[in-house]
Structures are given as structure tokens and as C-alpha cells.
PDB file of C-alpha atoms in Angstrom:
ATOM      1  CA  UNK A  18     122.336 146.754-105.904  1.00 59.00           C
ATOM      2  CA  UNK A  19     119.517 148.914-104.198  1.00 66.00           C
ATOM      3  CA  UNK A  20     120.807 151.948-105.545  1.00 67.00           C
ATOM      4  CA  UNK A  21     119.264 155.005-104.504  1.00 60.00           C
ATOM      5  CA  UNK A  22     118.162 156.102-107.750  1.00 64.00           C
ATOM      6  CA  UNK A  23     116.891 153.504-110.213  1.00 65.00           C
ATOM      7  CA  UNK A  24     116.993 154.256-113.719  1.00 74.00           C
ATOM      8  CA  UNK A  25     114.200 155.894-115.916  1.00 82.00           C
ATOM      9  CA  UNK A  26     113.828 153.572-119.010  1.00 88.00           C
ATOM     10  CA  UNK A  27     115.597 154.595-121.953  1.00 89.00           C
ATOM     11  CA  UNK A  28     112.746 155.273-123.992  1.00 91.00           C
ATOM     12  CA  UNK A  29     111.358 157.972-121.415  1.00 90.00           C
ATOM     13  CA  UNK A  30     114.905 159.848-120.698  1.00 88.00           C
ATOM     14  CA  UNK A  31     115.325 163.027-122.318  1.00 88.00           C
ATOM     15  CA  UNK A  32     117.018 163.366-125.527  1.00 93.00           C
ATOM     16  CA  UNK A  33     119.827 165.298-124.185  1.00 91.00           C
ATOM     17  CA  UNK A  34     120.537 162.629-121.569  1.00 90.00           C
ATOM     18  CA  UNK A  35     120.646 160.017-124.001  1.00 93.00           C
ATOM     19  CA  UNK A  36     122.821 161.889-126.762  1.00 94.00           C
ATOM     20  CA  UNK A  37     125.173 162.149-123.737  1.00 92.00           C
ATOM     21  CA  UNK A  38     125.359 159.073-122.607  1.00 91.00           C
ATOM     22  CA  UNK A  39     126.064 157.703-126.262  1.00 92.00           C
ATOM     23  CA  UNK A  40     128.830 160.417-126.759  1.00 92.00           C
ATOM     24  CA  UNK A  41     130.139 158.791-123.110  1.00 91.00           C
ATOM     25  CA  UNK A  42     130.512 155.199-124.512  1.00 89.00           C
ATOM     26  CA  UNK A  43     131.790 156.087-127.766  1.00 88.00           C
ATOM     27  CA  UNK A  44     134.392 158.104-126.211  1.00 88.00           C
ATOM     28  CA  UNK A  45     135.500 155.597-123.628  1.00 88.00           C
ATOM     29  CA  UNK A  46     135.664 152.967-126.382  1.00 83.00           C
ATOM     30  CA  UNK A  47     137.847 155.451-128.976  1.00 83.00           C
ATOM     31  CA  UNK A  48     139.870 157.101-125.904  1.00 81.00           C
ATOM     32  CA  UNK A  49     139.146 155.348-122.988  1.00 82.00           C
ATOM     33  CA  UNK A  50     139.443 156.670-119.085  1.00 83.00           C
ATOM     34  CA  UNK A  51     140.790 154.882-116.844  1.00 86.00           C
ATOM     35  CA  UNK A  52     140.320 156.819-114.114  1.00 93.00           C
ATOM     36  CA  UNK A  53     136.735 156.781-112.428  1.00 94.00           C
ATOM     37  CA  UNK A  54     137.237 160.182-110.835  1.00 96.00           C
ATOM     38  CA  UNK A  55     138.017 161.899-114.117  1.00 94.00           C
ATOM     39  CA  UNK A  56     135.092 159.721-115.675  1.00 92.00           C
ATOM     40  CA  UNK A  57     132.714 161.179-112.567  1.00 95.00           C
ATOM     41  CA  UNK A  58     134.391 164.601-113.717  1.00 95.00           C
ATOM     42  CA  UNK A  59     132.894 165.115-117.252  1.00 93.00           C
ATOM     43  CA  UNK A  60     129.978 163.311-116.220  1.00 94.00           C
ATOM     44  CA  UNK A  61     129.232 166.453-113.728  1.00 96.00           C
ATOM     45  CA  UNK A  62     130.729 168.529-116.139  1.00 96.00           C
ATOM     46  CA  UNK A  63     127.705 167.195-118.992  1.00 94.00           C
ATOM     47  CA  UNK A  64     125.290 167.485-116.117  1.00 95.00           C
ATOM     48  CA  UNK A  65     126.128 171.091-115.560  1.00 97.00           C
ATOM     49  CA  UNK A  66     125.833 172.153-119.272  1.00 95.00           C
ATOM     50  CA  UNK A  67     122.177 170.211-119.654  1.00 94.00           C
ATOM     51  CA  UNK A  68     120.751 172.152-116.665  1.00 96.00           C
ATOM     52  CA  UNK A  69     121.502 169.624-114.032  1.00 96.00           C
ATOM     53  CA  UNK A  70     122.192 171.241-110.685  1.00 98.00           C
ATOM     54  CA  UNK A  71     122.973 169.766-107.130  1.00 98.00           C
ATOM     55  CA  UNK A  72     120.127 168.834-105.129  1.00 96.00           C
ATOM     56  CA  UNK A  73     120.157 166.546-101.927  1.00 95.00           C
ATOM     57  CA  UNK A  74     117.249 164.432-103.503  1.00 92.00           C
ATOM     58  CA  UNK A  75     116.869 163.473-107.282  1.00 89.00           C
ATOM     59  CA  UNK A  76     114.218 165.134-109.463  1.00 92.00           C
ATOM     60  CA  UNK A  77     114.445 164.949-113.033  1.00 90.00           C
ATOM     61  CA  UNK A  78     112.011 168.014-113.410  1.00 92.00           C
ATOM     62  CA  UNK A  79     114.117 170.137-111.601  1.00 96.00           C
ATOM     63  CA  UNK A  80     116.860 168.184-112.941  1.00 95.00           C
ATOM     64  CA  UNK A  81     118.519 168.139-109.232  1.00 96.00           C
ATOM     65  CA  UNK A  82     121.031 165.185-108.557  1.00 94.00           C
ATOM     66  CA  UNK A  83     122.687 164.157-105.443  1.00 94.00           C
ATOM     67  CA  UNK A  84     126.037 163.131-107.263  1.00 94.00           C
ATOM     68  CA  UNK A  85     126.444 166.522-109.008  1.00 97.00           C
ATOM     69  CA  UNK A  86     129.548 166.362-106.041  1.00 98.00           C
ATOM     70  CA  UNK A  87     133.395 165.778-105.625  1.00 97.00           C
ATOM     71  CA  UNK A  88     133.934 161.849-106.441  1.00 97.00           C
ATOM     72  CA  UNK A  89     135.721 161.584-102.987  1.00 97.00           C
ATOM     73  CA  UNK A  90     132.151 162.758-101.831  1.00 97.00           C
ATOM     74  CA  UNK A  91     129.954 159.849-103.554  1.00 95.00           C
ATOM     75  CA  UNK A  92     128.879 156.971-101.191  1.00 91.00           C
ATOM     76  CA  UNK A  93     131.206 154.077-102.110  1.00 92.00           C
ATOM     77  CA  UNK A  94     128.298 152.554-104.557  1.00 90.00           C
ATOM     78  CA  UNK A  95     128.493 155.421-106.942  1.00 90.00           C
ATOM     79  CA  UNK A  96     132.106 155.331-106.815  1.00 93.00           C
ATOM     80  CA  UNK A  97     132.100 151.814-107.358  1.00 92.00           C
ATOM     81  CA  UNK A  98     129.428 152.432-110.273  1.00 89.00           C
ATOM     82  CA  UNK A  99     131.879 154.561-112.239  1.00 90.00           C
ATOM     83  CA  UNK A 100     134.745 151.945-112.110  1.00 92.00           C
ATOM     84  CA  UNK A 101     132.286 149.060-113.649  1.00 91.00           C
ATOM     85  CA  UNK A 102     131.326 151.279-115.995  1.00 90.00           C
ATOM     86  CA  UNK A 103     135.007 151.300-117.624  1.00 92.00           C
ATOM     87  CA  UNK A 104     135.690 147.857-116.957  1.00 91.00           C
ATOM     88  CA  UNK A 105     132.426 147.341-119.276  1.00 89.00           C
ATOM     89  CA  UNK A 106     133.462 149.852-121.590  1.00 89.00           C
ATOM     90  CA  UNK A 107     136.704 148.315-121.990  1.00 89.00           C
ATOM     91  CA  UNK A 108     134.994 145.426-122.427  1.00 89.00           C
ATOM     92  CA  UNK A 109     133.262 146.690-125.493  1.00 85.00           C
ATOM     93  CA  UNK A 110     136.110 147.834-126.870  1.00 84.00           C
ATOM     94  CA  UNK A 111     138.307 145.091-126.767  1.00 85.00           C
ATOM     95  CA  UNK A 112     135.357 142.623-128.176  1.00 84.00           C
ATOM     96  CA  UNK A 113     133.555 145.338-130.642  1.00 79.00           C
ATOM     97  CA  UNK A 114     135.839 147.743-131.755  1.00 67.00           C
ATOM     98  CA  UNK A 115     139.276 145.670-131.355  1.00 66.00           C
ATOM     99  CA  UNK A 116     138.503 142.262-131.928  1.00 60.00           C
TER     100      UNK A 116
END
């Protein structure tokens, strides 16, 4: 999608990040959002309590990120981003945890 940050590996993020991003799916597959705004919400929200502050260019050892902003502020991409993320979420559910 030539997105402007491409993921670290899993094996090389930090142990925080990945805790969190577990604690994300689980949650959207028990009580899922529907809303990608309110998803982008506690994303920032997690960001904020690991350290992560706003920065115009990414850098994990400063832990700066360009999205740490208002959804209705994220290039469409992102925004889009968020809203596949729940569709595949939902998808888990429905096949995993509801089947």
C-alpha cells in the first residue's frame, strides 16, 4: 500500500507494543468497535501511556509517531487502515470465537 511507515517485525517490537496490540485484538473480538475513530482513540490513548509522543517523522527510539493526531487529521490511508482492521477483527471473531 506504500505506507509511510512499514512495520518492524514482530520479533524486534518492544514488549510493550506487542502486549498492546494483543490486548487490541482480544478486545475487538470480546467487545468489538465499530467505529474506526474510537478504535484510532485508544490506540493514541495506549501510545500516550507507553511513552509515545507526537512527532512529524517516526522514530521508535524516541518513540515519536506522526498519527499520535485527531483521526479527522490522518491521511485517508491511516484512516482507511483502522477500518480494515475491524473488518478483520470481525472476521476473527465470527470464524474463531463464534463459529
Amino acid at each position: 500500500a506504500n505506507a509511510p511507515i512499514m512495520p518492524v517485525p514482530w520479533i524486534e517490537r518492544e514488549v510493550d507494543f506487542r502486549e498492546q496490540f494483543l490486548f487490541v485484538i482480544e478486545r475487538q473480538c470480546e467487545r468489538p468497535s465499530t467505529s474506526p475513530e474510537e478504535l484510532h482513540n485508544q490506540w493514541m490513548r495506549a501510545y500516550h501511556y507507553m511513552g509515545w509522543v507526537y512527532g512529524p517523522q517516526y522514530d521508535r527510539e524516541k518513540r515519536h509517531h506522526p498519527d499520535l493526531v485527531p483521526f479527522s487529521r490522518l491521511p485517508d490511508l491511516e484512516q482507511d487502515k483502522d477500518a480494515v482492521f475491524i473488518l478483520l477483527c470481525e472476521i476473527a471473531r465470527r470464524f474463531i470465537y463464534d463459529p
